[in-house]
């Protein structure tokens, strides 16, 4: 109640809450938000608990949230049986490369267009921006054909089957994050706000473009770099279409999302109910941990950039 | 007058240096975005047997074929429905949530965190969970909850036949509303209390204060996010793929595109579909850029 | 910047070095795509033994095992990059598409050379023949039958264990079948089961599972339409042309039959969009009593959901409604094929085919072949799998005799609950419709889904438009080709 008495600003303030009607309304709003809060966290919570249940306890008409017993050993069993450690490692590898490529290449492009501004850069800006909303899946076959042609000709040059080189197929999966209009625009808006005098001073001191980028722009841009980094982590972790195409040849290089996708879409997959639930669980735990750690920064960043992932 | 040569040399130096730095990025955009887009257009006019580029020029045959395909037309029609429902559900919910959250002073951080969690669950994993919730049998999670409350079961995604699309949009909203809400919330927090005070002095009631002060502030973001919402809905793919599989009542454009291009290996027809969808998205993106650039202009004037 | 480029350069150098250690000992490398996954250790061990034996006898070949499960999502990726295994297993639905896309090769000459060609089962051979060339060999055959979950049949009191051997019997004391043998009986049984389960046990059990997605709907529906009396594609003798026949009287009746089961009797699952993985989900979790299933998939509810194999019966798809003198009963019949990459050389194909003897998939009846077939069954038995008589892909008598001798030892199901299906098979078997079969299935899938989703669906109109769609977009091309 004390908090309400101090509330200033907003549609209702402390003076409105002197009336009982407004206070009841406030209580109703809180109740409504509690309900929405439950709806938000209930599905992942259900998943977490259900992956410990027997099949008939999940497929029952009498709902119960909690499993009869929680045997942590089960997690270990399924983990080992499906070799999830390997898929996790693959996912981490995919994410790491994607983050580096996404920050480096989109950052450099934005730096070029927003700060150096070489002649004709506004045309590049327009070209990049016009593809802002085109999802990769629309061009999936020509894109894939291009990669195949490139790899096959690389194979001819080096006289080897490049598809068999371990994790070579991850190259396009990483580099594609370096061509993302969304991350580009985030960088560009941020860079444009940095006072031009800083760059001019560096130039007078004899710094070249790369040095300015590396030693001046990057330290000044930690907030936006972390935003793009987090967005890329989530996107790369969730990605499954192109990774699925690229890792078919060496299925042991599949990231966990491809594993999950195959499990649900492939009609001949032989997986038990519990193994399915546990796979989903394994696939959502790392991003949620990431969120819990960085939630404050994420909230601030979304607010300042006005864009979400 | 300056020496034009030294001038152009300086220009060259400046431009060359800049271009050298952005060259790798430009190569990536060319390879991953622009070239595939153009190649898609090219492929759509050829009859390609498989993933090699040999084929014969067939003009608009592929386009004729896809517009003769009842399932493609159906998915176009479904997309309109997806847009309709996402305007009603997906678009309104975050605004509503932001206004509620900006008004409360208790547990604010907790609510903000909780509502944002779904956004961090990878898309197919989220839908895979919802598959169990929406199961039509008594043993589906939602139906078993209803059963505990003594309510008889509901055939969520299929009865009435059109119910799949609003429910799919609902799950999409469940996933993304928290993040969109944060944007609106940030804007609401910039409103100075004096605006509300002034309205109050003029005798405006709560509803009027909301109409006069709250909504106008949100308007710029509303316009932008509205278009983003429509664009996002054009890209519905794995949601129906997992929830309703190939049911014609919720089959989406990207679903049929993926099936045609990858699963059936009909590369050229897939390309034609891709071009059609890309055209829609180009137009929408153009509108989006128009709207946001006028916003930027306004901000500068202020 | 320099640092960055040098890192990239070094990376590329390392990768090239890694790549340049390919060995070539003059052996022909044959990659086998149906190699078991690494977590199936007993199978892997078995295949490795077979590999050793084969390479001893044929030192000129190098067998490379590569577990690959066919899927439509990734096939294009493998094929277009030249990374298909030399031989791989695919689905019965796929050969037409793979051949027309040019991703698999013709192996006729090598089959002739090995004298295997004439031993191929006729129908399965026909299914793998395109332009008079043969594009693969069948792993084994399947026939579409009716799968019964006997636990449910007993619960509703339709069947019981009359001879007290612990297994529910599907015949009465006089030997009359207790399972449905006509479409009308199937309709009544399905209805009775779901009603009774609801009334007495308050359990929601579908009498029958009908699939409707990923081409499975059309596949099953063609058998229904045949049993109701008509083909889905017809040949007109006088004009010499093929025509689509999706909207025949029989199709209409079959669709109406499905519609009534759903909307009048509520005897089907609530979900109208079901793929092949759904039938064994429903059956294996006691959520359904019957389903139309390929005889090669009987194992799935056992391996995936732990169903007791003694609760399975497999009977012919019931005959149509017509009177006795005009009784229609067919069994849709085909094979699961092994196909060969278009990049495989003759030598590689020969190696792969020769290896078939060592894994017990050839028409040969040598000691090695016998041992391999036996070992395969022993391993299956150890894993607790259901072993039912296979539908033989080869027709030479020695092979058939060998298989029957071995199977008589290892078949571990209660045969009386399967016999009717196998007895019926020879006279009722019928291959799939000949042209654009998969496209036709997909169009029919869509009709079935609409009928199962929308209670107000106009069946006749849907079938008419499906027919004209199939005729104009596909069938008309058959006649011009």
CSV table of C-alpha atoms in Angstrom, one decimal, chain C residues 134-437:
chain,number,residue,atom,x,y,z
C,134,UNK,CA,15.2,-51.5,-63.3
C,135,UNK,CA,16.3,-49.0,-60.7
C,136,UNK,CA,16.7,-51.0,-57.5
C,137,UNK,CA,16.0,-54.2,-55.6
C,138,UNK,CA,13.4,-54.6,-52.9
C,139,UNK,CA,14.6,-55.2,-49.4
C,140,UNK,CA,11.3,-56.9,-48.6
C,141,UNK,CA,7.7,-56.6,-49.5
C,142,UNK,CA,4.7,-55.2,-47.7
C,143,UNK,CA,1.0,-55.7,-48.0
C,144,UNK,CA,-1.5,-53.3,-46.5
C,145,UNK,CA,-3.6,-55.0,-43.8
C,146,UNK,CA,-5.7,-54.3,-40.8
C,147,UNK,CA,-3.8,-54.1,-37.6
C,148,UNK,CA,-5.8,-55.1,-34.5
C,149,UNK,CA,-5.0,-54.2,-30.9
C,150,UNK,CA,-6.4,-57.3,-29.2
C,151,UNK,CA,-6.2,-55.9,-25.7
C,152,UNK,CA,-9.0,-53.4,-26.7
C,153,UNK,CA,-11.0,-56.1,-28.4
C,154,UNK,CA,-10.9,-58.2,-25.3
C,155,UNK,CA,-11.8,-55.2,-23.1
C,156,UNK,CA,-15.0,-54.6,-25.1
C,157,UNK,CA,-15.8,-58.3,-25.1
C,158,UNK,CA,-15.5,-58.9,-28.8
C,159,UNK,CA,-12.7,-61.5,-28.4
C,160,UNK,CA,-11.3,-63.7,-25.7
C,161,UNK,CA,-8.7,-66.3,-25.0
C,162,UNK,CA,-10.8,-69.4,-25.8
C,163,UNK,CA,-8.1,-72.0,-25.8
C,164,UNK,CA,-6.4,-70.7,-22.7
C,165,UNK,CA,-2.9,-70.3,-24.1
C,166,UNK,CA,-2.6,-66.8,-22.8
C,167,UNK,CA,-3.2,-65.2,-26.2
C,168,UNK,CA,-6.5,-63.6,-27.3
C,169,UNK,CA,-8.0,-65.5,-30.2
C,170,UNK,CA,-9.5,-63.8,-33.2
C,171,UNK,CA,-11.8,-66.8,-34.1
C,172,UNK,CA,-14.7,-68.3,-32.2
C,173,UNK,CA,-15.0,-72.0,-31.2
C,174,UNK,CA,-16.2,-72.9,-34.7
C,175,UNK,CA,-13.4,-71.1,-36.3
C,176,UNK,CA,-15.4,-68.2,-37.6
C,177,UNK,CA,-13.6,-64.9,-37.7
C,178,UNK,CA,-14.5,-62.4,-34.9
C,179,UNK,CA,-12.7,-59.6,-36.7
C,180,UNK,CA,-14.3,-57.5,-39.4
C,181,UNK,CA,-14.3,-59.0,-42.9
C,182,UNK,CA,-16.4,-56.5,-44.8
C,183,UNK,CA,-16.4,-52.7,-44.8
C,184,UNK,CA,-19.8,-52.7,-43.1
C,185,UNK,CA,-18.5,-54.9,-40.3
C,186,UNK,CA,-15.4,-52.8,-39.9
C,187,UNK,CA,-17.6,-49.7,-39.6
C,188,UNK,CA,-19.8,-51.4,-37.0
C,189,UNK,CA,-16.8,-52.8,-35.0
C,190,UNK,CA,-15.0,-49.5,-34.9
C,191,UNK,CA,-18.2,-47.7,-33.8
C,192,UNK,CA,-18.9,-50.4,-31.2
C,193,UNK,CA,-15.4,-50.2,-29.8
C,194,UNK,CA,-15.3,-46.5,-29.3
C,195,UNK,CA,-18.8,-46.4,-27.8
C,196,UNK,CA,-18.2,-49.3,-25.5
C,197,UNK,CA,-14.8,-48.0,-24.3
C,198,UNK,CA,-16.5,-44.6,-23.6
C,199,UNK,CA,-19.4,-46.1,-21.8
C,200,UNK,CA,-17.8,-48.8,-19.7
C,201,UNK,CA,-14.3,-47.5,-19.1
C,202,UNK,CA,-14.7,-43.8,-19.8
C,203,UNK,CA,-11.7,-44.1,-22.0
C,204,UNK,CA,-11.5,-42.3,-25.3
C,205,UNK,CA,-10.4,-45.0,-27.8
C,206,UNK,CA,-10.7,-44.6,-31.5
C,207,UNK,CA,-12.1,-47.6,-33.2
C,208,UNK,CA,-10.0,-47.0,-36.3
C,209,UNK,CA,-7.1,-44.8,-37.2
C,210,UNK,CA,-7.2,-43.3,-40.7
C,211,UNK,CA,-4.1,-41.4,-41.8
C,212,UNK,CA,-4.3,-38.2,-43.8
C,213,UNK,CA,-1.0,-36.5,-44.1
C,214,UNK,CA,2.4,-37.0,-45.8
C,215,UNK,CA,0.7,-38.9,-48.6
C,216,UNK,CA,-0.4,-41.7,-46.3
C,217,UNK,CA,-4.0,-40.8,-46.6
C,218,UNK,CA,-4.1,-41.2,-50.3
C,219,UNK,CA,-2.1,-44.4,-50.1
C,220,UNK,CA,-4.6,-46.0,-47.7
C,221,UNK,CA,-7.5,-44.5,-49.6
C,222,UNK,CA,-6.6,-46.2,-52.8
C,223,UNK,CA,-7.1,-49.6,-51.2
C,224,UNK,CA,-10.4,-48.5,-49.8
C,225,UNK,CA,-11.6,-47.2,-53.2
C,226,UNK,CA,-10.6,-50.5,-54.8
C,227,UNK,CA,-12.5,-52.5,-52.2
C,228,UNK,CA,-15.5,-50.3,-52.8
C,229,UNK,CA,-15.2,-51.3,-56.4
C,230,UNK,CA,-13.2,-49.0,-58.6
C,231,UNK,CA,-9.7,-47.9,-59.6
C,232,UNK,CA,-8.5,-44.3,-59.2
C,233,UNK,CA,-6.9,-44.3,-62.6
C,234,UNK,CA,-8.6,-46.0,-65.6
C,235,UNK,CA,-7.4,-46.9,-69.1
C,236,UNK,CA,-9.8,-46.4,-71.9
C,237,UNK,CA,-9.2,-49.2,-74.5
C,238,UNK,CA,-10.9,-47.5,-77.4
C,239,UNK,CA,-9.1,-44.2,-77.2
C,240,UNK,CA,-5.9,-45.6,-75.7
C,241,UNK,CA,-5.8,-42.9,-73.0
C,242,UNK,CA,-5.5,-42.8,-69.2
C,243,UNK,CA,-8.0,-40.9,-67.1
C,244,UNK,CA,-8.2,-39.8,-63.5
C,245,UNK,CA,-11.1,-41.5,-61.7
C,246,UNK,CA,-11.0,-39.9,-58.3
C,247,UNK,CA,-14.7,-39.1,-58.2
C,248,UNK,CA,-16.1,-42.4,-59.1
C,249,UNK,CA,-19.2,-43.9,-57.3
C,250,UNK,CA,-16.8,-46.1,-55.3
C,251,UNK,CA,-14.6,-43.2,-54.2
C,252,UNK,CA,-17.6,-41.3,-53.1
C,253,UNK,CA,-18.8,-44.3,-51.1
C,254,UNK,CA,-15.4,-44.7,-49.5
C,255,UNK,CA,-15.2,-41.1,-48.6
C,256,UNK,CA,-18.7,-41.1,-47.2
C,257,UNK,CA,-17.8,-44.2,-45.2
C,258,UNK,CA,-14.9,-42.2,-43.7
C,259,UNK,CA,-17.1,-39.2,-43.1
C,260,UNK,CA,-19.7,-41.2,-41.3
C,261,UNK,CA,-17.2,-42.9,-39.1
C,262,UNK,CA,-16.0,-39.5,-38.1
C,263,UNK,CA,-19.1,-37.4,-37.8
C,264,UNK,CA,-21.9,-39.8,-37.3
C,265,UNK,CA,-20.2,-42.4,-35.1
C,266,UNK,CA,-17.2,-40.4,-33.7
C,267,UNK,CA,-15.1,-43.6,-34.1
C,268,UNK,CA,-12.0,-42.0,-35.4
C,269,UNK,CA,-9.3,-40.0,-33.6
C,270,UNK,CA,-10.2,-36.4,-32.9
C,271,UNK,CA,-7.2,-35.1,-34.8
C,272,UNK,CA,-7.8,-35.1,-38.5
C,273,UNK,CA,-4.1,-34.6,-39.5
C,274,UNK,CA,-2.3,-37.8,-38.9
C,275,UNK,CA,1.0,-39.1,-40.4
C,276,UNK,CA,2.5,-42.6,-40.3
C,277,UNK,CA,4.1,-42.1,-36.9
C,278,UNK,CA,0.6,-41.5,-35.5
C,279,UNK,CA,-0.9,-44.9,-36.0
C,280,UNK,CA,1.5,-46.6,-33.8
C,281,UNK,CA,1.3,-43.8,-31.2
C,282,UNK,CA,-2.4,-44.4,-31.0
C,283,UNK,CA,-2.2,-48.2,-31.1
C,284,UNK,CA,0.8,-48.5,-28.9
C,285,UNK,CA,-0.7,-46.3,-26.2
C,286,UNK,CA,-4.1,-48.1,-26.3
C,287,UNK,CA,-5.7,-45.0,-27.7
C,288,UNK,CA,-7.0,-46.9,-30.8
C,289,UNK,CA,-8.1,-50.4,-31.7
C,290,UNK,CA,-7.4,-50.8,-35.4
C,291,UNK,CA,-5.5,-49.2,-38.2
C,292,UNK,CA,-4.5,-49.9,-41.9
C,293,UNK,CA,-0.8,-50.7,-41.7
C,294,UNK,CA,1.9,-52.1,-44.0
C,295,UNK,CA,2.9,-55.6,-43.0
C,296,UNK,CA,6.5,-54.5,-42.7
C,297,UNK,CA,5.7,-52.0,-39.9
C,298,UNK,CA,4.0,-54.3,-37.4
C,299,UNK,CA,7.0,-53.9,-35.1
C,300,UNK,CA,6.6,-50.2,-34.6
C,301,UNK,CA,4.2,-50.1,-31.6
C,302,UNK,CA,6.3,-52.8,-30.0
C,303,UNK,CA,9.6,-51.1,-30.4
C,304,UNK,CA,8.4,-47.5,-29.8
C,305,UNK,CA,5.7,-47.9,-27.1
C,306,UNK,CA,6.4,-51.3,-25.6
C,307,UNK,CA,3.2,-52.9,-26.8
C,308,UNK,CA,3.0,-56.7,-26.1
C,309,UNK,CA,3.4,-58.5,-29.3
C,310,UNK,CA,0.9,-61.1,-28.4
C,311,UNK,CA,-1.8,-58.5,-28.5
C,312,UNK,CA,-1.3,-58.0,-32.2
C,313,UNK,CA,-3.4,-59.5,-34.9
C,314,UNK,CA,-3.0,-58.7,-38.6
C,315,UNK,CA,-5.9,-59.5,-41.0
C,316,UNK,CA,-6.8,-58.6,-44.6
C,317,UNK,CA,-8.4,-55.2,-45.4
C,318,UNK,CA,-12.1,-56.0,-45.4
C,319,UNK,CA,-14.0,-56.5,-48.6
C,320,UNK,CA,-16.3,-53.9,-50.0
C,321,UNK,CA,-20.1,-53.7,-49.5
C,322,UNK,CA,-21.2,-55.3,-52.7
C,323,UNK,CA,-23.0,-58.6,-52.7
C,324,UNK,CA,-21.1,-61.9,-52.6
C,325,UNK,CA,-20.9,-62.5,-56.3
C,326,UNK,CA,-19.4,-59.1,-56.8
C,327,UNK,CA,-17.0,-59.1,-53.8
C,328,UNK,CA,-14.1,-56.7,-54.1
C,329,UNK,CA,-11.1,-57.3,-51.9
C,330,UNK,CA,-7.5,-56.2,-52.6
C,331,UNK,CA,-4.3,-55.9,-50.8
C,332,UNK,CA,-2.2,-52.9,-51.8
C,333,UNK,CA,1.2,-54.4,-52.3
C,334,UNK,CA,4.7,-53.1,-52.7
C,335,UNK,CA,8.3,-53.3,-51.5
C,336,UNK,CA,10.7,-51.2,-49.6
C,337,UNK,CA,13.5,-50.6,-52.1
C,338,UNK,CA,17.2,-50.4,-52.0
C,339,UNK,CA,18.3,-47.8,-54.6
C,340,UNK,CA,21.7,-46.8,-56.0
C,341,UNK,CA,23.2,-43.4,-56.3
C,342,UNK,CA,23.5,-42.0,-59.9
C,343,UNK,CA,27.2,-41.5,-59.2
C,344,UNK,CA,27.8,-45.2,-58.5
C,345,UNK,CA,30.0,-46.9,-61.0
C,346,UNK,CA,29.1,-50.4,-62.4
C,347,UNK,CA,31.9,-51.8,-60.2
C,348,UNK,CA,30.5,-50.2,-57.1
C,349,UNK,CA,26.9,-51.4,-57.9
C,350,UNK,CA,28.3,-54.9,-58.4
C,351,UNK,CA,30.1,-54.7,-55.0
C,352,UNK,CA,26.9,-53.5,-53.3
C,353,UNK,CA,24.9,-56.3,-54.9
C,354,UNK,CA,27.4,-59.0,-54.0
C,355,UNK,CA,27.4,-57.7,-50.4
C,356,UNK,CA,23.6,-58.4,-50.3
C,357,UNK,CA,24.4,-62.1,-50.1
C,358,UNK,CA,26.4,-61.5,-46.9
C,359,UNK,CA,23.5,-59.7,-45.3
C,360,UNK,CA,20.9,-62.1,-46.4
C,361,UNK,CA,19.1,-59.9,-48.9
C,362,UNK,CA,19.9,-61.6,-52.1
C,363,UNK,CA,18.1,-64.4,-54.0
C,364,UNK,CA,21.1,-66.7,-53.3
C,365,UNK,CA,20.8,-69.7,-50.9
C,366,UNK,CA,24.4,-70.4,-50.2
C,367,UNK,CA,25.7,-71.2,-46.8
C,368,UNK,CA,26.7,-67.7,-46.2
C,369,UNK,CA,23.2,-66.4,-47.2
C,370,UNK,CA,21.5,-68.9,-44.9
C,371,UNK,CA,23.8,-68.0,-42.0
C,372,UNK,CA,23.2,-64.3,-42.5
C,373,UNK,CA,19.4,-64.6,-42.6
C,374,UNK,CA,19.5,-66.7,-39.5
C,375,UNK,CA,21.8,-64.3,-37.7
C,376,UNK,CA,19.5,-61.4,-38.6
C,377,UNK,CA,16.6,-63.2,-37.0
C,378,UNK,CA,18.6,-64.1,-33.9
C,379,UNK,CA,19.5,-60.5,-33.3
C,380,UNK,CA,16.0,-59.3,-33.8
C,381,UNK,CA,14.8,-62.0,-31.4
C,382,UNK,CA,17.3,-60.9,-28.8
C,383,UNK,CA,16.1,-57.4,-29.1
C,384,UNK,CA,12.6,-58.5,-28.3
C,385,UNK,CA,11.3,-57.6,-31.8
C,386,UNK,CA,8.3,-59.1,-33.4
C,387,UNK,CA,9.2,-61.5,-36.2
C,388,UNK,CA,6.5,-62.2,-38.7
C,389,UNK,CA,6.8,-64.0,-42.0
C,390,UNK,CA,8.3,-61.6,-44.5
C,391,UNK,CA,6.8,-61.0,-47.9
C,392,UNK,CA,9.6,-62.4,-50.1
C,393,UNK,CA,11.1,-60.0,-52.7
C,394,UNK,CA,12.6,-62.9,-54.7
C,395,UNK,CA,10.5,-65.6,-56.3
C,396,UNK,CA,13.0,-68.5,-57.0
C,397,UNK,CA,11.9,-71.7,-55.3
C,398,UNK,CA,15.2,-72.4,-53.5
C,399,UNK,CA,15.0,-68.9,-51.9
C,400,UNK,CA,11.4,-69.3,-50.9
C,401,UNK,CA,12.1,-72.7,-49.4
C,402,UNK,CA,15.2,-71.5,-47.5
C,403,UNK,CA,13.3,-68.5,-46.1
C,404,UNK,CA,10.4,-70.7,-45.0
C,405,UNK,CA,12.6,-73.2,-43.3
C,406,UNK,CA,14.4,-70.5,-41.3
C,407,UNK,CA,11.3,-68.4,-40.6
C,408,UNK,CA,9.4,-71.5,-39.3
C,409,UNK,CA,12.0,-71.5,-36.4
C,410,UNK,CA,12.2,-67.8,-35.6
C,411,UNK,CA,8.7,-66.4,-36.2
C,412,UNK,CA,7.6,-65.4,-32.7
C,413,UNK,CA,4.1,-64.3,-33.1
C,414,UNK,CA,1.0,-66.4,-32.7
C,415,UNK,CA,0.5,-67.3,-36.3
C,416,UNK,CA,-3.3,-68.1,-36.2
C,417,UNK,CA,-3.7,-64.4,-35.6
C,418,UNK,CA,-1.8,-63.6,-38.8
C,419,UNK,CA,-2.6,-66.5,-41.2
C,420,UNK,CA,-5.6,-65.1,-42.9
C,421,UNK,CA,-3.6,-62.1,-44.1
C,422,UNK,CA,-0.8,-64.3,-45.6
C,423,UNK,CA,-3.3,-66.8,-47.1
C,424,UNK,CA,-5.2,-64.0,-48.8
C,425,UNK,CA,-2.2,-62.1,-50.1
C,426,UNK,CA,-1.4,-64.0,-53.2
C,427,UNK,CA,-4.9,-63.7,-54.7
C,428,UNK,CA,-5.7,-60.2,-53.6
C,429,UNK,CA,-2.4,-58.4,-54.0
C,430,UNK,CA,-2.4,-55.4,-56.2
C,431,UNK,CA,0.3,-52.8,-57.0
C,432,UNK,CA,-0.2,-49.1,-56.6
C,433,UNK,CA,-1.9,-47.0,-59.3
C,434,UNK,CA,0.5,-46.4,-62.1
C,435,UNK,CA,0.9,-42.7,-62.8
C,436,UNK,CA,1.8,-39.7,-60.6
C,437,UNK,CA,0.9,-41.8,-57.7
